[in-house]
CSV table of C-alpha atoms and ligand atoms in Angstrom, one decimal:
chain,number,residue,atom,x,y,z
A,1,UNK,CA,149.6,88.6,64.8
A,2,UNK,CA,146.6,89.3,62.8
A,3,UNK,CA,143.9,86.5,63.3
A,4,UNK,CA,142.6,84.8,60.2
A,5,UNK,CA,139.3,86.1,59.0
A,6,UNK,CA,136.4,83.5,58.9
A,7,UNK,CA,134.7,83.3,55.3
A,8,UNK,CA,131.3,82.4,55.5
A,9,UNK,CA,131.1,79.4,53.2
A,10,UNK,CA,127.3,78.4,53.1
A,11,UNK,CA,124.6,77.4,55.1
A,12,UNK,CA,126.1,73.6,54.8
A,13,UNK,CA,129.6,74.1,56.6
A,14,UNK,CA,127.3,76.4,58.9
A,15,UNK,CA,124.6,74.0,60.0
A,16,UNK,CA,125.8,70.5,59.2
A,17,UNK,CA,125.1,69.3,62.7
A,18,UNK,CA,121.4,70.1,61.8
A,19,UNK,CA,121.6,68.1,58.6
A,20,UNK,CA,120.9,65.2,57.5
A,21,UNK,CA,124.6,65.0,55.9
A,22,UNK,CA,127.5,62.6,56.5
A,23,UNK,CA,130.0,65.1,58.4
A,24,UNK,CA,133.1,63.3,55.8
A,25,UNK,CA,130.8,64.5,52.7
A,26,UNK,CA,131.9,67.8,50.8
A,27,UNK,CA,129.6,70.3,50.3
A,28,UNK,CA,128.5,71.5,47.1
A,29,UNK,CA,128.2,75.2,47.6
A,30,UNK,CA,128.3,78.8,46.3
A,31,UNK,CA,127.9,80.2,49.5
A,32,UNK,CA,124.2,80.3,49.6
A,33,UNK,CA,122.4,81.4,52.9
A,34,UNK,CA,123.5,84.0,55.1
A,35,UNK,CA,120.8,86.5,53.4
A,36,UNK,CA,120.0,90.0,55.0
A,37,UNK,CA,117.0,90.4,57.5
A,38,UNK,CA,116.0,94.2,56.1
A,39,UNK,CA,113.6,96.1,58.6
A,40,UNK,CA,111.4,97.8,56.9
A,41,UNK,CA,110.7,101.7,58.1
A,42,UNK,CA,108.9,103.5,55.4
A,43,UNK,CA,106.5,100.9,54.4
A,44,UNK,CA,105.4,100.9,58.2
A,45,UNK,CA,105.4,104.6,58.3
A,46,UNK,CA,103.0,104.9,55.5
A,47,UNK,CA,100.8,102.4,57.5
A,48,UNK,CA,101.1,103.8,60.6
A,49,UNK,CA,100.8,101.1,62.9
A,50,UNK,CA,103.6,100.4,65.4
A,51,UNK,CA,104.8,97.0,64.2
A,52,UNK,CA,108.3,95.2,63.4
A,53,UNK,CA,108.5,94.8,59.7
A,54,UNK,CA,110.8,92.9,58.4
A,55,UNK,CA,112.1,91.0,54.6
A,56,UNK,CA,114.0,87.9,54.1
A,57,UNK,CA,115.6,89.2,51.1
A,58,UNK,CA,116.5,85.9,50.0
A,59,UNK,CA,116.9,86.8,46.4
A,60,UNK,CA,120.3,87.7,47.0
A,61,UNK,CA,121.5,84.0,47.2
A,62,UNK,CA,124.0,82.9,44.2
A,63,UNK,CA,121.8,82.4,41.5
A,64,UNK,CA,118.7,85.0,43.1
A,65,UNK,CA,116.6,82.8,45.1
A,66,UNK,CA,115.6,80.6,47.9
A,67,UNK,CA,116.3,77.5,45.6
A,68,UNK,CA,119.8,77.4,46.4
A,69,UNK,CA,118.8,76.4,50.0
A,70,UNK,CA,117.0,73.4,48.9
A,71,UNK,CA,119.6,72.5,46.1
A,72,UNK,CA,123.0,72.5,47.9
A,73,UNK,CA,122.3,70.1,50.2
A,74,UNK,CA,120.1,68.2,47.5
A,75,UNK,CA,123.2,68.2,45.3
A,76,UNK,CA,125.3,67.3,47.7
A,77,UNK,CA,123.5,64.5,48.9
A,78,UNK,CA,123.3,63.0,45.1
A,79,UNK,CA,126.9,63.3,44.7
A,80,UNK,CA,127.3,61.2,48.0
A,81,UNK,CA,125.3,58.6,46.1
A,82,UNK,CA,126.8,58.8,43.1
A,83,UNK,CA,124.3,60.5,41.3
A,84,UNK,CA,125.6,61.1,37.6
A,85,UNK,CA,122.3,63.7,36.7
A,86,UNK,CA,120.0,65.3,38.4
A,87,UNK,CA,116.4,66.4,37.0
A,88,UNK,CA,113.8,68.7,38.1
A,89,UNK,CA,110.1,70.5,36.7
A,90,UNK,CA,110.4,74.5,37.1
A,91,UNK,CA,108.6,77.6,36.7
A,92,UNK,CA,112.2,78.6,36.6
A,93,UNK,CA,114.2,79.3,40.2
A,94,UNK,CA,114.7,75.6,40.5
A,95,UNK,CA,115.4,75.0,37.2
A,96,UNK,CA,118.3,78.1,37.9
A,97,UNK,CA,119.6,76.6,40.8
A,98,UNK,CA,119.6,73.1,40.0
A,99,UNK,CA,121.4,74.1,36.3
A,100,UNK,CA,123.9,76.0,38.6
A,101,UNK,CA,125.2,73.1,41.3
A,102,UNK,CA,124.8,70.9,38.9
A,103,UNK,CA,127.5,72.7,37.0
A,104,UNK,CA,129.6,72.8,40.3
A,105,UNK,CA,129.3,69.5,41.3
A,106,UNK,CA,130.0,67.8,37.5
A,107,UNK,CA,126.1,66.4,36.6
A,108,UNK,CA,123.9,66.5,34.1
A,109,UNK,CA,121.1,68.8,34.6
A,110,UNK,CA,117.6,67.8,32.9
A,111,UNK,CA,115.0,70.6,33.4
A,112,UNK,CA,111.5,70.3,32.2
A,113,UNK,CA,109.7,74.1,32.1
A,114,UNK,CA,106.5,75.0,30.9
A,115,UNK,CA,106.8,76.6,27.3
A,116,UNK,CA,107.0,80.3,27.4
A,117,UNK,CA,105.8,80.8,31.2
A,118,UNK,CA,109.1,81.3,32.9
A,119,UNK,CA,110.7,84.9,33.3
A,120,UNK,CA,113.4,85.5,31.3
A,121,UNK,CA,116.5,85.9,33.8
A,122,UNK,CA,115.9,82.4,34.9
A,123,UNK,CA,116.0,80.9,31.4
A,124,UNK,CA,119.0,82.5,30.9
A,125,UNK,CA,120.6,81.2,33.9
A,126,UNK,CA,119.6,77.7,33.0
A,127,UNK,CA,120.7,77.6,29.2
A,128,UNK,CA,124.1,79.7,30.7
A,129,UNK,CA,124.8,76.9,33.8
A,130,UNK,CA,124.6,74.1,30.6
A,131,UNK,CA,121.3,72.3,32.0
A,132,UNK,CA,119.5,70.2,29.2
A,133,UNK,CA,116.4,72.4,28.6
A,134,UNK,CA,113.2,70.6,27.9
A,135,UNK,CA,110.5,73.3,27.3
A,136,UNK,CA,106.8,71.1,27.3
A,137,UNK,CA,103.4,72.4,25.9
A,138,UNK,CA,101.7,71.7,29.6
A,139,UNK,CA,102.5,73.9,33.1
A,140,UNK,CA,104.7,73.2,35.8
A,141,UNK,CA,102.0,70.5,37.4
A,142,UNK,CA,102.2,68.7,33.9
A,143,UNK,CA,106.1,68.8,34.2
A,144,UNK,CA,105.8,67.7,38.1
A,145,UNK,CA,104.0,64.8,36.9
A,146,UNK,CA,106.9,64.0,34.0
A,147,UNK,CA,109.4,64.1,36.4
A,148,UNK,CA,107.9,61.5,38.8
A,149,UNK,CA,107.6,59.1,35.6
A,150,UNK,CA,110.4,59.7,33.9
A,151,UNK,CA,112.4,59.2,37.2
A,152,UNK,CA,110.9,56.0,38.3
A,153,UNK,CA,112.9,53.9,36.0
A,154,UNK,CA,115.8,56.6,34.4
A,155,UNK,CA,119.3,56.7,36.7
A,156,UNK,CA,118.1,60.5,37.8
A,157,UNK,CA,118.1,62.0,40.8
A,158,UNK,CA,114.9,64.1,41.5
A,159,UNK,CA,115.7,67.8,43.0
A,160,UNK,CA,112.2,69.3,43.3
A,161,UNK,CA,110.9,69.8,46.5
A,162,UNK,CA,109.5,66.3,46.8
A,163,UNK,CA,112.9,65.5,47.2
A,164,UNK,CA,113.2,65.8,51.3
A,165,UNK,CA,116.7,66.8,51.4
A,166,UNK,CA,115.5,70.2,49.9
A,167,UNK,CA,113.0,71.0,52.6
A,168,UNK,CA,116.3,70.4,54.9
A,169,UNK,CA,118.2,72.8,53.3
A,170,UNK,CA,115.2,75.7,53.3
A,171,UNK,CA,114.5,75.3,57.0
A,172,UNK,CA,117.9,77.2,57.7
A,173,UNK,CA,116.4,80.3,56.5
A,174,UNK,CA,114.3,79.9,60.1
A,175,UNK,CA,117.6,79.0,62.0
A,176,UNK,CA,118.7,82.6,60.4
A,177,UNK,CA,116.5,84.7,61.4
A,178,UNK,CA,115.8,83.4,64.5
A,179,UNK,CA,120.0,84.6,65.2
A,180,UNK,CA,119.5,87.8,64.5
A,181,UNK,CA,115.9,88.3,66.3
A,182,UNK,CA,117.1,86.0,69.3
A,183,UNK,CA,113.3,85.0,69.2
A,184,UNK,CA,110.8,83.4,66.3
A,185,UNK,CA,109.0,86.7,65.0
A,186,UNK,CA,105.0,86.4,65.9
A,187,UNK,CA,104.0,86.0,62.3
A,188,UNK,CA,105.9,84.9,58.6
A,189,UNK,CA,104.6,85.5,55.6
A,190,UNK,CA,105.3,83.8,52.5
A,191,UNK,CA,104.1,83.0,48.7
A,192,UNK,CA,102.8,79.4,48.1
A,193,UNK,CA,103.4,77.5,44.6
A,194,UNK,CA,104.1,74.2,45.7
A,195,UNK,CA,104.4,74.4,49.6
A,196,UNK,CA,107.5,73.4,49.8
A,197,UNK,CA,108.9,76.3,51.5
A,198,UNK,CA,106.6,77.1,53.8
A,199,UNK,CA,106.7,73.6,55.1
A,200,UNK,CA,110.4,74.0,55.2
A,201,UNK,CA,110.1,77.1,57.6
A,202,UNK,CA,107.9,75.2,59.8
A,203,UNK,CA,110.3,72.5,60.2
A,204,UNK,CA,113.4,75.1,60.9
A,205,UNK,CA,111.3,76.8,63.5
A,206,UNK,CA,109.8,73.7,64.9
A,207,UNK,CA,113.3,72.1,65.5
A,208,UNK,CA,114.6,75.3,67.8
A,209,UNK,CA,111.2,75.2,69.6
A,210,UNK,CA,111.0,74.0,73.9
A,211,UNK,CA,108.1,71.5,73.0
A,212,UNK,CA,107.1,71.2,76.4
A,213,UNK,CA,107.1,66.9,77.3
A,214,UNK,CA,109.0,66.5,73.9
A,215,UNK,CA,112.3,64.1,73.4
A,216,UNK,CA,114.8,65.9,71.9
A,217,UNK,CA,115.6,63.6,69.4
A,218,UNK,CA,112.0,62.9,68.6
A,219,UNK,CA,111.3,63.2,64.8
A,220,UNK,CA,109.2,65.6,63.6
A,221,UNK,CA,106.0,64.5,61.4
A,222,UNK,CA,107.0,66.5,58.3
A,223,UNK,CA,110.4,64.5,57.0
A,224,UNK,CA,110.2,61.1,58.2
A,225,UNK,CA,112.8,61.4,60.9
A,226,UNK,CA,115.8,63.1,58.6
A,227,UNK,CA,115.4,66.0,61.2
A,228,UNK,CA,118.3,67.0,63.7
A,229,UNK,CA,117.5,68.4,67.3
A,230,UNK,CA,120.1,69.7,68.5
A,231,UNK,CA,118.2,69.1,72.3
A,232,UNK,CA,118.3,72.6,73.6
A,233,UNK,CA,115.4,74.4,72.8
A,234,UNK,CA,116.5,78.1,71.3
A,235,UNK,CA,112.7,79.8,71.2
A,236,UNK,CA,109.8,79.4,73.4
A,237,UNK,CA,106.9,80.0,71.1
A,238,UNK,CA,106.7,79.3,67.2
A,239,UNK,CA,105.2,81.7,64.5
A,240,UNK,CA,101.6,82.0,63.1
A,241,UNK,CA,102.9,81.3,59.3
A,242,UNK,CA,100.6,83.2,56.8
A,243,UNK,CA,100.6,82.0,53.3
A,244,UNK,CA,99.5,83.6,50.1
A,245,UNK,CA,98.6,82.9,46.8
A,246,UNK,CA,97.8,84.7,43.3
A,247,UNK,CA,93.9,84.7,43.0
A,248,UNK,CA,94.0,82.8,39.8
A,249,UNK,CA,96.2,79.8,41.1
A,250,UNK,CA,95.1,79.9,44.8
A,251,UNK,CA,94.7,75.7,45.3
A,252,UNK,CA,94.3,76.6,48.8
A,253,UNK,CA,91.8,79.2,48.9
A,254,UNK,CA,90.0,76.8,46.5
A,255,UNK,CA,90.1,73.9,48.9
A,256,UNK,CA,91.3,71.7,45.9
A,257,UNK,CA,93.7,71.5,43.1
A,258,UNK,CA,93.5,73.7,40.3
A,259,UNK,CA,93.9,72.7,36.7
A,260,UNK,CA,94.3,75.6,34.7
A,261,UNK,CA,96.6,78.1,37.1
A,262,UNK,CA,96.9,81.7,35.4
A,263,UNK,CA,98.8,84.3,37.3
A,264,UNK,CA,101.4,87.0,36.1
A,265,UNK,CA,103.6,86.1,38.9
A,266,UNK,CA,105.1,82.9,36.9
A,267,UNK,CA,107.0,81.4,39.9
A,268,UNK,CA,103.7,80.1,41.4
A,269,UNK,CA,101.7,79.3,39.1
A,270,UNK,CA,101.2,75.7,40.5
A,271,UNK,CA,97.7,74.4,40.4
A,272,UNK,CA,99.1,70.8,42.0
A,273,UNK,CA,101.1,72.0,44.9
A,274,UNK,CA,103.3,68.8,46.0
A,275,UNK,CA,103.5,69.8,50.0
A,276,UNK,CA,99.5,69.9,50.2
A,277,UNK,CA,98.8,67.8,52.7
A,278,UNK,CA,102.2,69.3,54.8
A,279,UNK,CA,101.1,72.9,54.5
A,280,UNK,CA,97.6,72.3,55.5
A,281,UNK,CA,99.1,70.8,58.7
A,282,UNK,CA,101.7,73.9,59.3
A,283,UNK,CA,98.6,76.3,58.8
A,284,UNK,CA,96.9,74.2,61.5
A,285,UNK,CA,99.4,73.7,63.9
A,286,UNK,CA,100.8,77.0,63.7
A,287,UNK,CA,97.2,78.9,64.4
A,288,UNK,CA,97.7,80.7,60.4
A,289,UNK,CA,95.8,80.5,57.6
A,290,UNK,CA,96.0,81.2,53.2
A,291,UNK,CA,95.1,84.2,51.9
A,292,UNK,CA,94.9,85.3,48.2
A,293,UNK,CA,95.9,88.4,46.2
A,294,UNK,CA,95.0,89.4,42.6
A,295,UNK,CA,97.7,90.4,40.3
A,296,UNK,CA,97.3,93.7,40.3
A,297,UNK,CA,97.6,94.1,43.9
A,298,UNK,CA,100.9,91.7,44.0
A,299,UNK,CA,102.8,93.9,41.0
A,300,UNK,CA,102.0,97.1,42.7
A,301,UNK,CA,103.6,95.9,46.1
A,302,UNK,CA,106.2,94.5,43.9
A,303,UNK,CA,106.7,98.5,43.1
A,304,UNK,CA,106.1,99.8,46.3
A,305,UNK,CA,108.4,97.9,47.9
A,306,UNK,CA,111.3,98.6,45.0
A,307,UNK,CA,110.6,102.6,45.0
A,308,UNK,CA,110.1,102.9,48.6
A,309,UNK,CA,113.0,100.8,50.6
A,310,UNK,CA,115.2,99.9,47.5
A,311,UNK,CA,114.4,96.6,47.6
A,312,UNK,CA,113.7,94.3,44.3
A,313,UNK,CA,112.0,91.4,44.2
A,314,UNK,CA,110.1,89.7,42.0
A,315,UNK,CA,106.6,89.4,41.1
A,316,UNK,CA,105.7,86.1,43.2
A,317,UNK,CA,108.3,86.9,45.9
A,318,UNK,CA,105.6,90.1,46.6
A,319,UNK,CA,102.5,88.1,47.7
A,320,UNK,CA,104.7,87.9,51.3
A,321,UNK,CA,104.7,91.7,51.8
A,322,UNK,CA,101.4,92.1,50.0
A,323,UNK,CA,99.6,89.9,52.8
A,324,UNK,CA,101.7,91.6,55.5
A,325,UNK,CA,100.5,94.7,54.5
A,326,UNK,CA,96.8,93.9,54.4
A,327,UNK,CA,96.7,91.9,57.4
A,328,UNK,CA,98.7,94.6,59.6
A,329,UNK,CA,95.8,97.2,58.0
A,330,UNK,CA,93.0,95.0,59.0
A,331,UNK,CA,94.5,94.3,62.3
A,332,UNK,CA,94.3,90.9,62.1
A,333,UNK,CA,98.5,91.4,62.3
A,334,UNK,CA,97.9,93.4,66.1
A,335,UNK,CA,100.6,96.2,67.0
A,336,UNK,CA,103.2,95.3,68.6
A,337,UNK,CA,103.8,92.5,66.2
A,338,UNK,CA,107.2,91.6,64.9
A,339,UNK,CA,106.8,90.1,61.2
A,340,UNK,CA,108.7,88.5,58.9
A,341,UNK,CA,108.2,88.1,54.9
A,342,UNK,CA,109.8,85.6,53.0
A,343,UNK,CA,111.4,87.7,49.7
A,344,UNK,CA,111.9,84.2,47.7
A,345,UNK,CA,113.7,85.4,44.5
A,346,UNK,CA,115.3,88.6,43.1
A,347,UNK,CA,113.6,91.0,40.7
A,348,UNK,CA,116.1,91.1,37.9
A,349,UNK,CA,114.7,87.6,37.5
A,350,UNK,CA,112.0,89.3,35.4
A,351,UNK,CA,112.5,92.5,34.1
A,352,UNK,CA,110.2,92.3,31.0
A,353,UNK,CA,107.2,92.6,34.1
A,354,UNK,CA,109.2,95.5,35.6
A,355,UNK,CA,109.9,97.3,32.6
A,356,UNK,CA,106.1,96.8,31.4
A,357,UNK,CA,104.8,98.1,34.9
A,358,UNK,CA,106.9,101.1,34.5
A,359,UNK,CA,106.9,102.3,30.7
A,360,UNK,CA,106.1,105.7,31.4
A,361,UNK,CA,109.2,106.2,33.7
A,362,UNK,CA,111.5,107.0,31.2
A,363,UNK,CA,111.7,110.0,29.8
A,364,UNK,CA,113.4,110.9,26.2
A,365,UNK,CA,115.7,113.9,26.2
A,366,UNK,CA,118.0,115.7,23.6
A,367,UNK,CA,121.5,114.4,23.8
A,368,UNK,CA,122.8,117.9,25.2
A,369,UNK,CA,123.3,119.7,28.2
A,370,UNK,CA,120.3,122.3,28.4
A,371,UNK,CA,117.9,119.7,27.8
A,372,UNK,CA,119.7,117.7,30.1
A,373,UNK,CA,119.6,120.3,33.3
A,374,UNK,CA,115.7,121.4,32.2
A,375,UNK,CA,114.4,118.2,32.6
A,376,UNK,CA,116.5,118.2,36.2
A,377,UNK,CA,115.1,121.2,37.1
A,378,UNK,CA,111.4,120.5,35.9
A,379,UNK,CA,111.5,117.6,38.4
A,380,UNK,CA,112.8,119.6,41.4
A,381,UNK,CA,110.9,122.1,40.9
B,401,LIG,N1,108.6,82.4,45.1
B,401,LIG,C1,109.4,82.1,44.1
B,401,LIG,C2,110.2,83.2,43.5
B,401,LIG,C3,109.4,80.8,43.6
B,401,LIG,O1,110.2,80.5,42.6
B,401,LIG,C4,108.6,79.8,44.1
B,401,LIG,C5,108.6,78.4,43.6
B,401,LIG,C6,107.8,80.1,45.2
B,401,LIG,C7,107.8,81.4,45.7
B,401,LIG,C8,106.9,79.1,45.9
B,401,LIG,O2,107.6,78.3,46.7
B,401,LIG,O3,106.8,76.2,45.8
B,401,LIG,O4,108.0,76.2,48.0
B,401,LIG,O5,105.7,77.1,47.7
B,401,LIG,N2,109.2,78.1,42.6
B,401,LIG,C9,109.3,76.7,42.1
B,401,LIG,C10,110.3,76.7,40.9
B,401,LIG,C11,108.1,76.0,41.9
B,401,LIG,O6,110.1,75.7,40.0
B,401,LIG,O7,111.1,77.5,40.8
B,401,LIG,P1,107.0,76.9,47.1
């Protein structure tokens, strides 16, 4: 008798023990989570330094990012209160993602965006998931701002990242890759727009860590006790998190917010990051630091990474791989190293920035087969 197969049905049904979710509740799911680990060989090769390379290739999630981490269990948690809308400010993957199990779960979606600074995949995926699209003249921290009004005294449910049941969603991207490395790697590298994400990761990691004189069931200081320790202690030592920012919205290189944030990489330009104070601590407790990039140097990793291991992303997602790559050349990453980046969102998000960065890779032939085979040839030769 053949044994029935087990679908994997998102990172709910997989970690609800971990969750801060009644067990009776259904989720609200597309079957996010569960993204590839991808080593990467060639990249390290053209280094040449001896260290484990590795990308979270989290764009592959339902609707191409990390946000559907954060949202499903958000979502599900408003339909448990009987939420009737949900709303959110977006440079455009929450915006996606909160449009999308909206949709699934029967709400209203309201999502503010700054006028013509979000990519144009995600914009599409909003209008397409029925989400009420409120475009503003004023950036994402002007939006962020709205939200928090608007929401004080409308019946809407709040599903940006200030909204804690997000952050407990995004900490299973930890509990993943922790599985398949049987260990926390020594460093992970991520972008930083609001610092929601990277404060996520240090709660996942943080809740499978033996802290040494520590209850099991003690809260940690990030979410006001909605964390679940599951008591045994899976890794024995935590990872140096690394985050990075575009140069011209780098809050944290700056030592202060930013009011004017201007990068290419649309996803994180946030000059107000709403985790501030929480990412400053994970930088501290976890021994890493910020680092910026300019935009140059994030769209031609963004390449790289696409021509050399087959791997898209998009722009933002790159600043992960970008600081890996510096900091392993520096040495400041040693050898021996194993290192993970954070890949937060899927390059056909944007693909006027790819198609500009690569104009002069397509080449106009004759429609007919000797012009076809010379220009073959020509490029084998
Ligand atoms: N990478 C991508 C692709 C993003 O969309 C975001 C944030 C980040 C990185 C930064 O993550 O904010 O947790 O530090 N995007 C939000 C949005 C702000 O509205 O989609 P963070």
């Amino acid at each position: 008798m053949s044994e029935q197969v087990r679908r994997y049905t998102g990172l709910i049904d997989r970690y609800r023990d971990r969750l801060p979710l009644d067990p009776a509740v259904p989720a609200v799911s597309l079957g996010e989570g569960g993204t590839p680990l991808i080593r990467l060989h060639n990249l390290v090769k053209d280094l040449g330094r001896d260290v484990a390379l590795y990308v979270k290739y989290e764009g592959l999630n339902p609707t191409g990012s990390f946000k559907d981490r954060g949202m499903t269990v958000a979502v599900t948690r408003a339909v448990e209160e009987g939420s009737r809308a949900v709303i959110c400010a977006s440079t455009g993957n929450t915006s996606a993602a909160a449009a999308a199990y909206a949709a699934r779960a029967g709400l209203t979606a309201f999502v503010i965006i700054p006028d013509g600074k979000i990519a144009l995949g995600k914009l599409a995926q909003a209008v397409m998931h029925g989400a009420v699209v409120l475009q503003i003249k004023g950036n994402f921290d002007v939006g962020m701002r709205l939200v928090k009004e608007v929401a004080a005294d409308a019946p809407v449910t709040v599903v940006n990242s200030v909204n804690p049941y997000r952050l407990q969603g995004q900490k299973t991207a930890a509990f993943e890759i922790v599985e398949e490395l049987g260990r926390a790697p020594d460093f992970h590298c991520l972008p930083v727009g609001n610092a929601g994400n990277i404060t996520a990761h240090w709660i996942g990691y943080s809740e499978l860590w033996a802290r040494k004189g520590a209850a099991a069931t003690e809260a940690c200081a990030f979410c006001g006790g909605e964390c679940r320790f599951t008591g045994e202690p899976q890794i024995s030592t935590r990872p140096r998190m690394l985050g990075y920012q575009a140069a011209g919205s780098a809050p944290f290189l700056r030592g202060a917010m930013v009011d004017e944030p201007e990068t290419v990489a649309t996803a994180i330009r946030i000059g107000h990051p709403q985790s501030w104070t929480q990412a400053w601590k994970v930088a501290e407790e976890s021994g890493g630091r910020f680092a910026e990039f300019p935009d140059e140097e994030l769209l031609a990793v963004q390449k790289r990474l696409a021509a050399r291991e087959g791997v898209f992303c998009e722009p933002a997602s790159a600043a992960s791989l970008a600081g890996a790559l510096r900091d392993i050349k520096s040495g400041y990453i040693p050898e021996g190293s194993t290192v993970v980046c954070t890949l937060t969102g899927h390059g056909l998000k944007d693909p006027d920035i790819a198609i500009e960065q690569c104009k002069g890779a397509i080449i106009d032939v004759d429609g007919e087969r000797e012009a076809v085979k010379q220009a073959i040839l020509e490029r084998l030769a």
